[in-house]
Short mmCIF file of C-alpha atoms in Angstrom, two decimals:
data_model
loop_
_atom_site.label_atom_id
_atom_site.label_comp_id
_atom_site.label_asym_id
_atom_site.label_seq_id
_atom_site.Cartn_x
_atom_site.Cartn_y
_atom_site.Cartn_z
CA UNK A 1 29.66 33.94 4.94
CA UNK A 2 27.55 32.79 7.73
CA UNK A 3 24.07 31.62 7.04
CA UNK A 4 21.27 32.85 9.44
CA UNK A 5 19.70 30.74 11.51
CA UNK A 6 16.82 30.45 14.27
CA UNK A 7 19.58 29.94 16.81
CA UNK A 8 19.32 26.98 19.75
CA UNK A 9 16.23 25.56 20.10
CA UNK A 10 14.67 22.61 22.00
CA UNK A 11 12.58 19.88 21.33
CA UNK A 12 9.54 20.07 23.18
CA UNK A 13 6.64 17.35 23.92
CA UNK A 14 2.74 17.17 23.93
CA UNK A 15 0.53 14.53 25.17
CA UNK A 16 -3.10 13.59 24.45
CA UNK A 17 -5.60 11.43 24.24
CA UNK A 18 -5.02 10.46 28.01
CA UNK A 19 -7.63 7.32 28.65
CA UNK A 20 -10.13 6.95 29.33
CA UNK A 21 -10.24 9.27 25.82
CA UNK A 22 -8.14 7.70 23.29
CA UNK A 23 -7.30 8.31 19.56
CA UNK A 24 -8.70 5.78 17.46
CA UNK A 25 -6.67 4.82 14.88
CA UNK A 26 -6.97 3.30 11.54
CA UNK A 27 -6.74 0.00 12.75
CA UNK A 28 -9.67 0.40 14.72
CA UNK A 29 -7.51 0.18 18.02
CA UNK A 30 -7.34 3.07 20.52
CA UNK A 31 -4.02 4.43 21.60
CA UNK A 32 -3.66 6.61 24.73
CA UNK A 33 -2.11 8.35 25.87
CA UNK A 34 0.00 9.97 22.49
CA UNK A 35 3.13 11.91 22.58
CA UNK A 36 4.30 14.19 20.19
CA UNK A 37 8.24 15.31 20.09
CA UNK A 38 7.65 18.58 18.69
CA UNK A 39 9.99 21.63 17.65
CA UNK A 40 8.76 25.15 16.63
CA UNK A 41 10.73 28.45 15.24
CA UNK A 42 9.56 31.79 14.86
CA UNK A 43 6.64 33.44 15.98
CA UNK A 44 2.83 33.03 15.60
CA UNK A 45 1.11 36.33 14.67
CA UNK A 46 -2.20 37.92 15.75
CA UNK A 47 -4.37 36.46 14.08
CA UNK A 48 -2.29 32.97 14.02
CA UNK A 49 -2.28 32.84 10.45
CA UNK A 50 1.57 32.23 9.62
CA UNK A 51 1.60 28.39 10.48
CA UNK A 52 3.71 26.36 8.38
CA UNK A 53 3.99 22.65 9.27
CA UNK A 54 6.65 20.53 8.11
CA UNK A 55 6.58 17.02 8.19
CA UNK A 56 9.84 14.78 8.11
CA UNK A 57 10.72 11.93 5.92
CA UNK A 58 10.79 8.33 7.06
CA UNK A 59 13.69 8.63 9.96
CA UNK A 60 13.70 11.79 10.42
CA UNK A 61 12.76 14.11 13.33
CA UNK A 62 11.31 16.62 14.30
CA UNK A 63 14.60 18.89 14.34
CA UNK A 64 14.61 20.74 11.32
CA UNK A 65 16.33 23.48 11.94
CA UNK A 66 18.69 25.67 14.51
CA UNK A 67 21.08 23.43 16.72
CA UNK A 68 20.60 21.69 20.11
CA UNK A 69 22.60 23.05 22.96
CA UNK A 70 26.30 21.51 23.04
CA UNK A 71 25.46 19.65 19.74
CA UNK A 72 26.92 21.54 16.31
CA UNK A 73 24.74 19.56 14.28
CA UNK A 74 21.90 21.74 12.87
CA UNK A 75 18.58 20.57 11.76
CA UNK A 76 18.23 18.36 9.02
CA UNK A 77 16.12 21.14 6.83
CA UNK A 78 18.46 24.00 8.02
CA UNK A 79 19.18 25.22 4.26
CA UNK A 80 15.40 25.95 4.13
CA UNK A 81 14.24 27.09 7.33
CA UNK A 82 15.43 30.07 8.66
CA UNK A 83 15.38 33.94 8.68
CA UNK A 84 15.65 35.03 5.19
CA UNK A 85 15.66 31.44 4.24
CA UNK A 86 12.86 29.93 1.65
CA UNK A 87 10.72 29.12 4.85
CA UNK A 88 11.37 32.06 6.59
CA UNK A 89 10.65 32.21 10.39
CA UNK A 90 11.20 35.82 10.23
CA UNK A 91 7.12 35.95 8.16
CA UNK A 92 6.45 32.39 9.27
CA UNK A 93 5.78 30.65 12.06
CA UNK A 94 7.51 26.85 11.77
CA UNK A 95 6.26 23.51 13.33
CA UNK A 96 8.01 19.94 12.86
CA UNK A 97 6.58 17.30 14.94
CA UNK A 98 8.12 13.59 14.70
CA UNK A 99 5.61 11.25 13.96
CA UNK A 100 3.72 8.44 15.76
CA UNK A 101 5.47 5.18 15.56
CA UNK A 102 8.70 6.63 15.36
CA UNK A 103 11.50 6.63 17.90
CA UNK A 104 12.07 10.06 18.22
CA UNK A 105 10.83 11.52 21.02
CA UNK A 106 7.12 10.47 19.88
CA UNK A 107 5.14 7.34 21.15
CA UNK A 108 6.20 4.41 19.53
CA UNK A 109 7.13 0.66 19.71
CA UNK A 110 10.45 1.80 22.06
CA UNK A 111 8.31 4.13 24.36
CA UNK A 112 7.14 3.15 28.42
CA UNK A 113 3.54 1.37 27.83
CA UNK A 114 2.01 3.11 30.65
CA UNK A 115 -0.20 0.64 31.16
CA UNK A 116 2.67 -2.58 31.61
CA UNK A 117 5.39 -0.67 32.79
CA UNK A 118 7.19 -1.91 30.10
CA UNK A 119 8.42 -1.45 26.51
CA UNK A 120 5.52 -1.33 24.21
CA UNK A 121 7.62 -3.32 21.54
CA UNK A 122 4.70 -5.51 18.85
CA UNK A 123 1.96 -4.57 21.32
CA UNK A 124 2.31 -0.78 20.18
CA UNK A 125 -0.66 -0.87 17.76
CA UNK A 126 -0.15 -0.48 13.84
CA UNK A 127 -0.05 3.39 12.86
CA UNK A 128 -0.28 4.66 9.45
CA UNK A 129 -0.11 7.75 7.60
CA UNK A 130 -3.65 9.53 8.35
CA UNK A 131 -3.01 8.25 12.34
CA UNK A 132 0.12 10.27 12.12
CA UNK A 133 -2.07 13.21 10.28
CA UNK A 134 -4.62 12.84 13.10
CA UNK A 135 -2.17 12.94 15.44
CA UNK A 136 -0.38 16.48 13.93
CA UNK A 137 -3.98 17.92 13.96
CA UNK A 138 -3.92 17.57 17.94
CA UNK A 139 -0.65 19.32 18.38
CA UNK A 140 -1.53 22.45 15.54
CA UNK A 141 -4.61 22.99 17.61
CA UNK A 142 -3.00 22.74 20.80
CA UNK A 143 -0.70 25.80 19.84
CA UNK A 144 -3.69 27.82 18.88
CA UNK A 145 -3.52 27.18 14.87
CA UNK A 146 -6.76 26.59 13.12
CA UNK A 147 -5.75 27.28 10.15
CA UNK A 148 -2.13 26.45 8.03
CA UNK A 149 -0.60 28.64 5.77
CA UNK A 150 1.29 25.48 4.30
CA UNK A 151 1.97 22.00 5.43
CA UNK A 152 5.32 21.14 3.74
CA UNK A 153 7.42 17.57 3.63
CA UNK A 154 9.29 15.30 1.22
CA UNK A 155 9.28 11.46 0.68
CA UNK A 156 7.06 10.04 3.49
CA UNK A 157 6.82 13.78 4.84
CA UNK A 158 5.23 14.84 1.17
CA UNK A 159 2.64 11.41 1.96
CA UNK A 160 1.35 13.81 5.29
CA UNK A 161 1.12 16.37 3.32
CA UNK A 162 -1.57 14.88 1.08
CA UNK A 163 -3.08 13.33 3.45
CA UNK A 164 -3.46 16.47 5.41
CA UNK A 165 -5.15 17.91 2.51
CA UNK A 166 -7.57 14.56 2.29
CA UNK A 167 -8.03 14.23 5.97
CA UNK A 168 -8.30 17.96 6.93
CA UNK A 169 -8.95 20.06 3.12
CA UNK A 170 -10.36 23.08 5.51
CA UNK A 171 -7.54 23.76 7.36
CA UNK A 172 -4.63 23.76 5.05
CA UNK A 173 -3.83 27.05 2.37
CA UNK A 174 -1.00 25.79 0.91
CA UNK A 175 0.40 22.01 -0.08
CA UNK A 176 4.06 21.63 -0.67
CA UNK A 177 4.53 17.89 -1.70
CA UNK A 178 8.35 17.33 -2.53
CA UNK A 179 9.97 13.97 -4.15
CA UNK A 180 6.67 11.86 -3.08
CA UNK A 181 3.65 9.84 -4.09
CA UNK A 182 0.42 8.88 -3.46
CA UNK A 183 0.47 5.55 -3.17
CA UNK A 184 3.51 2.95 -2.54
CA UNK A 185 4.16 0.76 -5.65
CA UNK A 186 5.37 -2.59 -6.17
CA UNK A 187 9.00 -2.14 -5.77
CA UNK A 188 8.57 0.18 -3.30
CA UNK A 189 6.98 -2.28 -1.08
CA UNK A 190 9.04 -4.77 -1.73
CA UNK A 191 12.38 -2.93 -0.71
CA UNK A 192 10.66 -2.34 2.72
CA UNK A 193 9.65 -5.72 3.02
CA UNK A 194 13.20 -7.06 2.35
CA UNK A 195 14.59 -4.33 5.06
CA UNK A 196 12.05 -5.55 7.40
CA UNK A 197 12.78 -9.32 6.89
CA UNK A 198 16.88 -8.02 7.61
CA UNK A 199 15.59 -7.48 11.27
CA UNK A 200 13.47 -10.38 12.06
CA UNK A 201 16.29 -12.61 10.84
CA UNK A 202 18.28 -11.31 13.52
CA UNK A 203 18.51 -13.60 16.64
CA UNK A 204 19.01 -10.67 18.48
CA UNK A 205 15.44 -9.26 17.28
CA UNK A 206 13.81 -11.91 19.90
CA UNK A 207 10.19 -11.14 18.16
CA UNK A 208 10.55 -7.27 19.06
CA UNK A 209 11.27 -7.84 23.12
CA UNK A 210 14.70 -7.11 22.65
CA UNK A 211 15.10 -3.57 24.95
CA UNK A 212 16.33 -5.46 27.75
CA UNK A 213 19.39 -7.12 25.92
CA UNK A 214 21.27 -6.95 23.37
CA UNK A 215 19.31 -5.15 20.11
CA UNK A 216 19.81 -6.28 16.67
CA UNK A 217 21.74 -4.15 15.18
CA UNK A 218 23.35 -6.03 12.55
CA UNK A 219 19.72 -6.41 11.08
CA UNK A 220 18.84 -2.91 11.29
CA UNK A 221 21.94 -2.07 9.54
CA UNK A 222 21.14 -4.11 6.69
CA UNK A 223 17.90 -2.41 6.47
CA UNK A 224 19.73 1.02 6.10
CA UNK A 225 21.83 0.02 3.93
CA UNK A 226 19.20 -1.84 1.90
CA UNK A 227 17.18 2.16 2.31
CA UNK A 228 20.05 3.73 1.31
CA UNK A 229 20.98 2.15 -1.90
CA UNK A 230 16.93 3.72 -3.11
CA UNK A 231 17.68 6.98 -1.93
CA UNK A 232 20.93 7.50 -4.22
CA UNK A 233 21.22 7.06 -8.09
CA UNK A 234 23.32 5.68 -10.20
CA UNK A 235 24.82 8.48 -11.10
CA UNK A 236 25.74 9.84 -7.80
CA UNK A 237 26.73 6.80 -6.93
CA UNK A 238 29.10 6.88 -9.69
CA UNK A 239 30.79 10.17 -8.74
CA UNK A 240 30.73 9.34 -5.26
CA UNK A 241 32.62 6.15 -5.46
CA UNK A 242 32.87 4.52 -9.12
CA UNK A 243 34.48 1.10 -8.74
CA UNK A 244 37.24 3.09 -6.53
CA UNK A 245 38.70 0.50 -4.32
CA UNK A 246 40.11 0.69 -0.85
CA UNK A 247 43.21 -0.59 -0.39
CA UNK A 248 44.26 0.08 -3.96
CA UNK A 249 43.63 -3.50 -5.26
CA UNK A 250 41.62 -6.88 -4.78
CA UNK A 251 42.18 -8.70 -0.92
CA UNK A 252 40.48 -11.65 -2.18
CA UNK A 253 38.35 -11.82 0.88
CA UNK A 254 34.74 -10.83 1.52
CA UNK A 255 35.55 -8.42 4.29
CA UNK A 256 35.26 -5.35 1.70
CA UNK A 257 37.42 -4.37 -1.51
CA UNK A 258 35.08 -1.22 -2.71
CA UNK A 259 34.47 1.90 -1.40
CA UNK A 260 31.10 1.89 -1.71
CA UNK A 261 30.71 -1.07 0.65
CA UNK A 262 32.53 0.73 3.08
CA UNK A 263 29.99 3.54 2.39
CA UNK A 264 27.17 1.50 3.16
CA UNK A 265 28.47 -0.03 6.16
CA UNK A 266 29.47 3.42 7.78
CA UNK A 267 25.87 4.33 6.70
CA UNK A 268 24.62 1.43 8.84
CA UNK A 269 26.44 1.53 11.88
CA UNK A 270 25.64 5.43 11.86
CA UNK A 271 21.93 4.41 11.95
CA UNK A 272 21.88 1.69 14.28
CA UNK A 273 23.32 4.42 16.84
CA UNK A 274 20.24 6.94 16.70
CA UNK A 275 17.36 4.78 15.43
CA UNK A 276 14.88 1.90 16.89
CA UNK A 277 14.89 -1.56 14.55
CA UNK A 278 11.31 -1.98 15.52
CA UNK A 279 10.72 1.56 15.14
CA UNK A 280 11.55 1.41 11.83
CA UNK A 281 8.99 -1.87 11.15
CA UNK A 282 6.42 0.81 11.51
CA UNK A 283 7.12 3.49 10.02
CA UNK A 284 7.93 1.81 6.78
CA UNK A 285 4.62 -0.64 7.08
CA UNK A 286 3.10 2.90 7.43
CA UNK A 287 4.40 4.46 4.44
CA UNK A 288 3.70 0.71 2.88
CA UNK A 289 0.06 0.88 3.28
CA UNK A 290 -0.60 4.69 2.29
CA UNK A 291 -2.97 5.05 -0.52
CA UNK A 292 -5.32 8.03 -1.14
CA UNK A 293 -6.65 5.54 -4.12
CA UNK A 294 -6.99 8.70 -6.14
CA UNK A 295 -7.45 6.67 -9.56
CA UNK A 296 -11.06 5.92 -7.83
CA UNK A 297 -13.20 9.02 -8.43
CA UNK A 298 -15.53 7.56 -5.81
CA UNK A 299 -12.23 7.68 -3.00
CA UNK A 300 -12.89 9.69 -0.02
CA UNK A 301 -9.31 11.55 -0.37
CA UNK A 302 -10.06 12.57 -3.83
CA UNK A 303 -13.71 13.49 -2.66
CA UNK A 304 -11.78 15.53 -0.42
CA UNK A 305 -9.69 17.07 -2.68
CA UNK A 306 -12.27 18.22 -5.00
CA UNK A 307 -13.48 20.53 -2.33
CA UNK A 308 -10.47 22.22 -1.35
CA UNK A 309 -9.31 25.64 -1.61
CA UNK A 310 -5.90 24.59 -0.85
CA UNK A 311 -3.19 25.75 -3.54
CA UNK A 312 -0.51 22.80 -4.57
CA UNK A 313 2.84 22.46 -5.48
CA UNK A 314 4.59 19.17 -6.33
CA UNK A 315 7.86 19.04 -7.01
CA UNK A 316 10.01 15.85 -8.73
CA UNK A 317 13.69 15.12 -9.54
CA UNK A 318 14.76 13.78 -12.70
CA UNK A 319 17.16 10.97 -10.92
CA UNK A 320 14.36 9.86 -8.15
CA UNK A 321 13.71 6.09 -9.14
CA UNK A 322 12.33 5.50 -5.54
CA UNK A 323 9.28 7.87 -6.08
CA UNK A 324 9.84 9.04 -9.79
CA UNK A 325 8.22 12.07 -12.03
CA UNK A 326 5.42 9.90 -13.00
CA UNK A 327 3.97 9.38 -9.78
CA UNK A 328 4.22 12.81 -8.94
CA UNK A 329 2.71 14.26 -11.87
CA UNK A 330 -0.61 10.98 -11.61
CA UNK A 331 -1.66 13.67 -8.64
CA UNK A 332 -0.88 16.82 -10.41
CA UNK A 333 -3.12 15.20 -13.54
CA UNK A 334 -6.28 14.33 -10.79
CA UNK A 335 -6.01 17.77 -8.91
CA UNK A 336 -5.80 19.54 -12.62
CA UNK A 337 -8.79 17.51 -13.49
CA UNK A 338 -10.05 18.17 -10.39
CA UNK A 339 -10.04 22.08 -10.65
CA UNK A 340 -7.59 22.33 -7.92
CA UNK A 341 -4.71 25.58 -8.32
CA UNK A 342 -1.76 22.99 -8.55
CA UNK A 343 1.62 23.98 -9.62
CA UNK A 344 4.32 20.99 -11.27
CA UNK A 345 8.16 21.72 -11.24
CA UNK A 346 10.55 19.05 -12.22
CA UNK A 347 14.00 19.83 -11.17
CA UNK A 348 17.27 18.16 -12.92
CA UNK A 349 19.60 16.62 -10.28
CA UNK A 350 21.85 13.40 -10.24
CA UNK A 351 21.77 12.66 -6.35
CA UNK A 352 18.66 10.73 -6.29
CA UNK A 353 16.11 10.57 -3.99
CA UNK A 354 17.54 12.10 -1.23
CA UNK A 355 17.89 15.35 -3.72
CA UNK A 356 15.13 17.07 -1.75
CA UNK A 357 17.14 17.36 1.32
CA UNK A 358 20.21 18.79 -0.60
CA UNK A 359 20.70 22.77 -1.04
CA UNK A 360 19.48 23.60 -4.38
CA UNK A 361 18.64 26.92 -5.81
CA UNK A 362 16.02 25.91 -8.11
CA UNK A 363 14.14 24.40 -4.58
CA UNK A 364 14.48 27.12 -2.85
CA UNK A 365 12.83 29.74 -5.49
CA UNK A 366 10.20 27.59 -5.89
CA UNK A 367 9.32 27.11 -2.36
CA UNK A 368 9.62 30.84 -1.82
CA UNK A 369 7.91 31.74 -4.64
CA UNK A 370 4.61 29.60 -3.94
CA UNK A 371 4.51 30.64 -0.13
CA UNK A 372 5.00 34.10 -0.94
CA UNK A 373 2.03 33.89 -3.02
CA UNK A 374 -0.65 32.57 -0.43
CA UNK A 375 -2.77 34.85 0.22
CA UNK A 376 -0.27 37.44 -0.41
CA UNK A 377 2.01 36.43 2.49
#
């Protein structure tokens, strides 16, 4: 049976901040002006209270759903967004916007500097989460939303969505927070900083000036297949490939015996074809420096929090060891003690991390329950 879906749909773009008005960001540093790759589906009602933003995880775009013309591909959220679907565009109107820093359509280190002519490359300025927040802000108000219904993302897209209740506590009914944290740990960091080393060490990386040659690929690769390894479990690993080899036996060579090698290098050469290397330095320094410090009852995000009406759900998988169940429920245990309306839902699955992106009934009742219940939508 045929799933519905919002049909062909185009990615559109918004600028701001044209100088001499730019948007200062974190860093202190203004950038101007900012584009915004943007993508909406359904339609805003009357009184332009239907809004649901969804924010992408760390490569993503802002695609999520419906299919390009001449491109069978669908969004990367299509299970979820939809008519009928949990996020349904038939009661909803959907926005995805790809993020600052990113190579996607929105300004980032591969983007024209207006200013030089040229590539931005290092001289793009250092963007985090709330300057990708800020940024989101511009476009919901520039399509006549002052108000969400929900703001809605997983992994670095569930990071926005706290931070949009931190940044912006007024504007948001609804937080849907899905396989994320608050703050990047240890390990965390340290698998980005490995991924990131992968692309400096390539000669081909030329200190981020590299748009005019030849790109380092083999570096980025590396890095995806470094990123990849954290968004899987053992487990699914284990189905997926086991110690299965390729040929049938050992070659006694180093050019590959197991199919999960192969895996990993199909995963990287995939990447290398749609994504920026320095692109990706950002976004993951980004997601490496986000911390709404909410241990700190003195922290302006959980100042924030305390005053907002905002309703939460957070949602963890048992097999996540990227952003596991405990970090997900050390916000559920300060918004409780907070006073915030916060739902919890743990859900059992084997494939890891990336189990948020995955079809999966028990996801999709609980997404449909909670936005069903805001304000009675």
């Amino acid at each position: 049976m045929t799933q519905p879906t919002v049909g062909i749909v185009r990615t559109q773009s918004f600028t701001f901040a044209h100088p001499p008005h730019a948007m200062t960001l974190d860093s202190g540093v203004g950038l101007g002006p900012v584009s915004l790759a943007y993508e909406t589906y359904g339609e805003l009602n009357a009184d332009r209270s239907n809004a649901v933003l969804i924010c992408h995880a760390l490569t993503g775009d802002a695609h999520v759903a419906g299919y390009h013309a001449g491109d069978d591909r669908p969004g990367w959220w299509e299970h979820y967004v939809g008519p009928g679907k949990p996020i349904d565009t038939d009661r909803h109107f959907v926005i995805c916007s790809n993020v600052i820093g990113s190579c996607m359509g929105s300004c980032g280190p591969s983007s024209i500097n207006p200013a030089t002519g040229r590539y931005w490359g290092l001289d793009f300025p250092i963007v985090t989460i709330p300057d990708m927040v800020r940024a989101q802000r511009e476009l919901v108000r520039h399509l006549g939303v002052e108000r969400l219904r929900a703001v809605v993302g997983g992994s670095l897209g569930g990071m926005q969505t706290l931070q949009w209740a931190a940044s912006y506590p007024e504007m948001v009914d609804g937080i849907i927070a899905l396989a994320t944290t608050s703050r990047h740990s240890a390990q965390a960091i340290a698998f980005n900083e490995v991924a990131r080393q992968s692309i400096m060490s390539d000669p081909n990386w030329k200190n981020g000036d590299y748009y005019d040659g030849v790109r380092p690929d083999l570096g980025l690769a590396v890095a995806r297949m470094i990123g990849h390894i954290t968004y899987l479990s053992d487990e699914s690993m284990h189905v997926k490939f086991g110690r299965e080899l390729r040929g049938g036996a050992f070659a006694f060579n180093f050019e590959g015996d197991f199919q999960v090698e192969s895996y990993l290098h199909h995963q990287g050469k995939k990447f290398v074809e749609r994504f920026d290397a320095n692109a990706f330095l950002y976004v993951t320094k980004a997601a490496d420096y986000f911390d709404l410090d909410l241990g700190n009852p003195e922290s302006p995000a959980r100042r924030a929090l305390a005053g907002t009406a905002a309703r939460f759900l957070l949602v963890s998988f048992t097999s996540d060891w990227l952003y596991p169940t405990y970090q997900s429920r050390q916000v559920v245990d300060v918004l409780k003690a907070l006073g915030r309306d916060v739902s919890f839902c743990e859900i059992t699955a084997p494939w890891g991390h990336d189990a948020f992106l995955l079809p999966d009934e028990r996801l999709e009742t609980v997404i449909r329950g909670f936005l069903g219940g805001l304000h009675g939508c």
